[in-house]
Amino acid sequence: MSADESLLRSLGPARKMIVAIDGPAGAGKSTIARHLARHYGLLNLETGAMYRAFALKALRAALPLDESKSLEGLAAATTIRLEPGEESNRVLLDGEDVTGLIRNQMVTDAASRVSVFPAIRAWMVRLQQQLGAEGGVVMEGRDIGTVVFPHAEVKIFLDAAPEVRGLRRFDQLGPAPAVPPEEVIRDLRARDERDRNRADSPLKPAPDAVVLDSTHMTLEEAIQAAEAIVAAKLEQPSQGQ
Ligand code: DC
């Protein structure tokens, strides 16, 4: 057991921490969330996967993605479950495992579109609050520290320059990517624009979030910086307890 982990355990069951990690696409949220979850013995919940699963259902139903009413009707007949695993979450859409179907460009773009609607967000936020109600989670997304868990013990806003995030994404596409890096950066900027400028819960750091800009960091350095943020919080006497 690491020193941090034993400190966490010594705080006892009354102190089940919530770590909120928000930030734009490609900032490294998933990798850092996975690492923190493992390090501190927490569950890792990827809320973007929930929006993606719903977007997949809307695409399959050939619904217009710019019209709230029909999406709301679809949401009323949809169940989405996240099962945290060692590496990533298993995503169940109406009981079907769609984990392998939600990372392509079409779903990525659709998820960013359906997530602008307040009714869809309200539904997702409720589901996410239920998932994290017991604490003991690292939850990553866009509005976790601002809306889903505004009282989370630790809030990290992970950012990096768009070109750097785009190139990191490009490198993840494998040895013979079908698209040039410029296109990956362009798509990412378009998504940033929608996520940051939507009227309902736009992507922005919570006032009490620690902003971690990984533009000039290696992944290892960013992980260490995130760990240091959590460790510093754990060492602070908790307020109101
Ligand atoms: O994190 P991701 O790339 O898997 O997220 C997919 C889309 O879902 C993203 O463009 C914005 C949306 N999203 C959101 O609006 N709020 C969240 N908490 C998580 C994701």
Tab-separated table of C-alpha atoms and ligand atoms in Angstrom:
chain	number	residue	atom	x	y	z
A	1	MET	CA	0.000	0.000	0.000
A	2	SER	CA	1.366	3.433	-0.895
A	3	ALA	CA	1.717	6.183	1.721
A	4	ASP	CA	-1.144	8.098	0.098
A	5	GLU	CA	-3.343	5.026	0.059
A	6	SER	CA	-2.747	4.281	3.729
A	7	LEU	CA	-3.442	7.920	4.583
A	8	LEU	CA	-6.678	7.641	2.638
A	9	ARG	CA	-7.654	4.438	4.436
A	10	SER	CA	-6.785	5.857	7.815
A	11	LEU	CA	-9.346	8.591	7.169
A	12	GLY	CA	-11.960	5.834	7.398
A	13	PRO	CA	-15.238	5.206	5.643
A	14	ALA	CA	-16.610	8.648	6.517
A	15	ARG	CA	-14.199	10.167	4.035
A	16	LYS	CA	-14.957	8.626	0.665
A	17	MET	CA	-13.284	10.959	-1.700
A	18	ILE	CA	-14.598	12.218	-5.023
A	19	VAL	CA	-11.988	13.365	-7.504
A	20	ALA	CA	-13.424	15.425	-10.381
A	21	ILE	CA	-11.327	15.679	-13.518
A	22	ASP	CA	-12.552	18.018	-16.214
A	23	GLY	CA	-10.980	19.391	-19.343
A	24	PRO	CA	-11.091	19.461	-23.126
A	25	ALA	CA	-10.662	16.474	-25.446
A	26	GLY	CA	-7.183	15.038	-25.676
A	27	ALA	CA	-5.855	16.649	-22.492
A	28	GLY	CA	-5.051	13.228	-21.009
A	29	LYS	CA	-8.020	13.015	-18.616
A	30	SER	CA	-8.650	9.301	-19.124
A	31	THR	CA	-5.052	8.249	-18.576
A	32	ILE	CA	-4.658	10.416	-15.505
A	33	ALA	CA	-8.061	9.400	-14.091
A	34	ARG	CA	-7.192	5.722	-14.578
A	35	HIS	CA	-3.876	6.202	-12.868
A	36	LEU	CA	-5.333	8.093	-9.884
A	37	ALA	CA	-8.103	5.514	-9.514
A	38	ARG	CA	-5.557	2.708	-9.348
A	39	HIS	CA	-3.230	4.609	-7.036
A	40	TYR	CA	-5.901	5.573	-4.511
A	41	GLY	CA	-8.150	2.514	-4.834
A	42	LEU	CA	-11.066	4.471	-6.332
A	43	LEU	CA	-13.510	3.633	-9.117
A	44	ASN	CA	-12.870	5.374	-12.412
A	45	LEU	CA	-15.995	6.640	-14.189
A	46	GLU	CA	-15.811	8.119	-17.689
A	47	THR	CA	-18.878	10.284	-18.208
A	48	GLY	CA	-18.018	11.036	-21.852
A	49	ALA	CA	-18.708	7.351	-22.579
A	50	MET	CA	-22.306	7.879	-21.453
A	51	TYR	CA	-22.839	10.763	-23.891
A	52	ARG	CA	-21.170	8.654	-26.549
A	53	ALA	CA	-23.468	5.670	-25.913
A	54	PHE	CA	-26.528	7.887	-26.172
A	55	ALA	CA	-25.164	9.485	-29.366
A	56	LEU	CA	-24.727	5.999	-30.838
A	57	LYS	CA	-28.378	5.254	-30.124
A	58	ALA	CA	-29.465	8.552	-31.743
A	59	LEU	CA	-27.356	7.774	-34.828
A	60	ARG	CA	-28.809	4.292	-35.088
A	61	ALA	CA	-32.309	5.758	-34.845
A	62	ALA	CA	-31.342	8.319	-37.523
A	63	LEU	CA	-32.654	11.146	-35.370
A	64	PRO	CA	-31.687	14.741	-36.157
A	65	LEU	CA	-28.940	15.641	-33.720
A	66	ASP	CA	-29.903	19.297	-33.539
A	67	GLU	CA	-33.407	18.853	-32.182
A	68	SER	CA	-33.932	18.410	-28.463
A	69	LYS	CA	-37.510	17.061	-28.434
A	70	SER	CA	-36.908	13.844	-30.334
A	71	LEU	CA	-33.657	13.245	-28.430
A	72	GLU	CA	-35.538	13.678	-25.156
A	73	GLY	CA	-38.079	11.075	-26.297
A	74	LEU	CA	-35.228	8.711	-27.084
A	75	ALA	CA	-33.562	9.370	-23.728
A	76	ALA	CA	-36.781	8.455	-21.906
A	77	ALA	CA	-36.532	4.978	-23.433
A	78	THR	CA	-32.807	4.485	-22.842
A	79	THR	CA	-30.784	2.941	-20.069
A	80	ILE	CA	-27.049	3.517	-19.855
A	81	ARG	CA	-24.751	1.763	-17.418
A	82	LEU	CA	-21.076	2.206	-16.757
A	83	GLU	CA	-19.120	-0.666	-15.283
A	84	PRO	CA	-15.703	0.475	-14.082
A	85	GLY	CA	-12.880	-1.881	-15.046
A	86	GLU	CA	-9.107	-1.969	-14.575
A	87	GLU	CA	-8.322	-0.283	-17.891
A	88	SER	CA	-11.515	1.442	-18.981
A	89	ASN	CA	-15.267	1.383	-18.426
A	90	ARG	CA	-17.611	-1.163	-19.937
A	91	VAL	CA	-20.531	0.752	-21.383
A	92	LEU	CA	-23.951	-0.868	-21.574
A	93	LEU	CA	-26.607	0.728	-23.767
A	94	ASP	CA	-29.994	-0.858	-23.072
A	95	GLY	CA	-28.065	-3.891	-21.866
A	96	GLU	CA	-25.873	-4.133	-25.012
A	97	ASP	CA	-22.121	-3.838	-24.547
A	98	VAL	CA	-21.211	-0.945	-26.861
A	99	THR	CA	-17.740	-0.297	-25.417
A	100	GLY	CA	-16.031	-1.004	-28.754
A	101	LEU	CA	-18.486	1.017	-30.854
A	102	ILE	CA	-18.327	4.494	-29.355
A	103	ARG	CA	-14.827	5.764	-30.098
A	104	ASN	CA	-15.090	6.392	-33.858
A	105	GLN	CA	-15.234	9.885	-35.356
A	106	MET	CA	-18.947	9.746	-36.159
A	107	VAL	CA	-19.944	8.949	-32.576
A	108	THR	CA	-17.370	11.422	-31.226
A	109	ASP	CA	-18.917	14.221	-33.252
A	110	ALA	CA	-22.499	13.154	-32.426
A	111	ALA	CA	-21.722	13.004	-28.681
A	112	SER	CA	-20.520	16.580	-28.758
A	113	ARG	CA	-23.780	17.605	-30.514
A	114	VAL	CA	-26.300	15.793	-28.314
A	115	SER	CA	-24.553	17.007	-25.173
A	116	VAL	CA	-25.524	20.656	-25.751
A	117	PHE	CA	-29.201	20.071	-24.835
A	118	PRO	CA	-30.178	20.929	-21.236
A	119	ALA	CA	-32.710	18.079	-20.964
A	120	ILE	CA	-30.140	15.523	-22.079
A	121	ARG	CA	-27.555	16.991	-19.692
A	122	ALA	CA	-30.003	16.987	-16.767
A	123	TRP	CA	-30.693	13.292	-17.359
A	124	MET	CA	-26.989	12.435	-17.603
A	125	VAL	CA	-26.099	14.512	-14.543
A	126	ARG	CA	-28.711	12.625	-12.497
A	127	LEU	CA	-27.308	9.277	-13.625
A	128	GLN	CA	-23.770	10.406	-12.831
A	129	GLN	CA	-24.738	11.684	-9.392
A	130	GLN	CA	-26.299	8.289	-8.655
A	131	LEU	CA	-23.167	6.502	-9.845
A	132	GLY	CA	-20.923	8.588	-7.596
A	133	ALA	CA	-23.298	8.958	-4.651
A	134	GLU	CA	-21.249	6.661	-2.425
A	135	GLY	CA	-18.009	8.502	-3.172
A	136	GLY	CA	-14.777	6.632	-3.705
A	137	VAL	CA	-14.626	7.665	-7.359
A	138	VAL	CA	-12.556	9.517	-9.893
A	139	MET	CA	-15.080	10.938	-12.341
A	140	GLU	CA	-13.923	12.556	-15.546
A	141	GLY	CA	-15.805	14.726	-17.994
A	142	ARG	CA	-16.536	18.371	-18.727
A	143	ASP	CA	-18.824	19.503	-15.888
A	144	ILE	CA	-18.006	17.207	-12.980
A	145	GLY	CA	-16.475	19.864	-10.728
A	146	THR	CA	-18.944	22.567	-11.774
A	147	VAL	CA	-22.283	20.720	-11.943
A	148	VAL	CA	-22.230	17.000	-11.172
A	149	PHE	CA	-20.185	17.137	-7.964
A	150	PRO	CA	-19.630	20.801	-7.040
A	151	HIS	CA	-18.566	19.607	-3.568
A	152	ALA	CA	-15.976	17.105	-4.810
A	153	GLU	CA	-12.966	16.971	-2.485
A	154	VAL	CA	-10.497	17.281	-5.347
A	155	LYS	CA	-11.053	19.123	-8.622
A	156	ILE	CA	-8.508	19.083	-11.394
A	157	PHE	CA	-8.972	20.954	-14.658
A	158	LEU	CA	-6.627	19.373	-17.132
A	159	ASP	CA	-5.716	21.456	-20.144
A	160	ALA	CA	-3.143	21.656	-22.942
A	161	ALA	CA	-2.716	23.692	-26.125
A	162	PRO	CA	-5.019	22.452	-28.930
A	163	GLU	CA	-2.097	21.640	-31.257
A	164	VAL	CA	-0.485	19.481	-28.578
A	165	ARG	CA	-3.745	17.700	-27.777
A	166	GLY	CA	-4.419	17.163	-31.491
A	167	LEU	CA	-0.973	15.692	-32.093
A	168	ARG	CA	-1.340	13.389	-29.078
A	169	ARG	CA	-4.646	12.161	-30.552
A	170	PHE	CA	-3.012	11.748	-33.967
A	171	ASP	CA	-0.239	9.625	-32.453
A	172	GLN	CA	-2.883	7.364	-30.913
A	173	LEU	CA	-4.337	6.589	-34.373
A	174	GLY	CA	-1.672	3.968	-35.081
A	175	PRO	CA	1.000	3.537	-37.772
A	176	ALA	CA	-1.103	4.476	-40.854
A	177	PRO	CA	-3.675	7.065	-39.844
A	178	ALA	CA	-6.475	7.658	-42.371
A	179	VAL	CA	-6.456	11.403	-41.690
A	180	PRO	CA	-3.657	13.998	-41.579
A	181	PRO	CA	-2.747	15.634	-38.245
A	182	GLU	CA	-4.231	18.962	-39.400
A	183	GLU	CA	-7.653	17.318	-39.682
A	184	VAL	CA	-7.397	15.832	-36.179
A	185	ILE	CA	-6.492	19.271	-34.793
A	186	ARG	CA	-9.342	20.894	-36.748
A	187	ASP	CA	-11.936	18.383	-35.422
A	188	LEU	CA	-10.652	18.859	-31.906
A	189	ARG	CA	-10.922	22.643	-32.159
A	190	ALA	CA	-14.520	22.308	-33.426
A	191	ARG	CA	-15.364	20.112	-30.464
A	192	ASP	CA	-13.625	22.510	-28.062
A	193	GLU	CA	-15.664	25.340	-29.496
A	194	ARG	CA	-18.977	23.496	-28.914
A	195	ASP	CA	-18.017	22.209	-25.459
A	196	ARG	CA	-16.789	25.607	-24.234
A	197	ASN	CA	-19.524	27.759	-25.729
A	198	ARG	CA	-22.711	25.815	-25.123
A	199	ALA	CA	-25.219	27.720	-22.995
A	200	ASP	CA	-25.774	24.918	-20.465
A	201	SER	CA	-22.796	23.960	-18.269
A	202	PRO	CA	-20.033	24.931	-20.689
A	203	LEU	CA	-16.596	23.470	-20.201
A	204	LYS	CA	-14.723	25.717	-17.778
A	205	PRO	CA	-12.715	25.242	-14.605
A	206	ALA	CA	-14.667	25.338	-11.345
A	207	PRO	CA	-13.538	28.328	-9.250
A	208	ASP	CA	-11.881	25.944	-6.783
A	209	ALA	CA	-10.325	23.623	-9.371
A	210	VAL	CA	-6.575	23.282	-9.701
A	211	VAL	CA	-5.686	23.934	-13.339
A	212	LEU	CA	-3.048	21.568	-14.646
A	213	ASP	CA	-1.677	22.575	-18.048
A	214	SER	CA	0.222	19.678	-19.553
A	215	THR	CA	1.289	21.446	-22.763
A	216	HIS	CA	4.971	21.197	-21.861
A	217	MET	CA	4.797	18.035	-19.756
A	218	THR	CA	5.354	14.405	-20.559
A	219	LEU	CA	2.531	12.090	-19.575
A	220	GLU	CA	4.614	10.880	-16.652
A	221	GLU	CA	5.113	14.442	-15.410
A	222	ALA	CA	1.397	15.198	-15.747
A	223	ILE	CA	0.542	12.055	-13.753
A	224	GLN	CA	2.964	13.065	-11.012
A	225	ALA	CA	1.530	16.583	-10.915
A	226	ALA	CA	-2.024	15.201	-10.619
A	227	GLU	CA	-0.933	12.850	-7.835
A	228	ALA	CA	0.658	15.770	-5.999
A	229	ILE	CA	-2.625	17.717	-6.233
A	230	VAL	CA	-4.583	14.834	-4.687
A	231	ALA	CA	-1.924	14.239	-2.024
A	232	ALA	CA	-1.960	17.926	-1.046
A	233	LYS	CA	-5.744	17.782	-0.637
A	234	LEU	CA	-5.576	14.635	1.464
A	235	GLU	CA	-3.101	16.270	3.809
A	236	GLN	CA	-5.371	19.273	4.367
A	237	PRO	CA	-7.696	18.935	7.345
A	238	SER	CA	-11.163	18.346	5.834
A	239	GLN	CA	-13.615	21.163	6.328
A	240	GLY	CA	-16.865	20.688	8.230
A	241	GLN	CA	-16.088	17.132	9.418
B	1	DC	O1	-14.700	12.830	-22.930
B	1	DC	P1	-15.261	12.369	-24.285
B	1	DC	O2	-14.444	12.819	-25.452
B	1	DC	O3	-15.512	10.905	-24.323
B	1	DC	O4	-16.697	13.126	-24.395
B	1	DC	C1	-17.518	13.035	-25.540
B	1	DC	C2	-18.414	14.267	-25.620
B	1	DC	O5	-19.348	14.236	-24.542
B	1	DC	C3	-17.711	15.610	-25.514
B	1	DC	O6	-17.554	16.236	-26.766
B	1	DC	C4	-18.591	16.475	-24.663
B	1	DC	C5	-19.532	15.519	-24.001
B	1	DC	N1	-19.382	15.461	-22.546
B	1	DC	C6	-20.042	16.414	-21.796
B	1	DC	O7	-20.667	17.310	-22.366
B	1	DC	N2	-20.014	16.350	-20.448
B	1	DC	C7	-19.317	15.385	-19.823
B	1	DC	N3	-19.312	15.344	-18.481
B	1	DC	C8	-18.606	14.423	-20.572
B	1	DC	C9	-18.638	14.504	-21.942
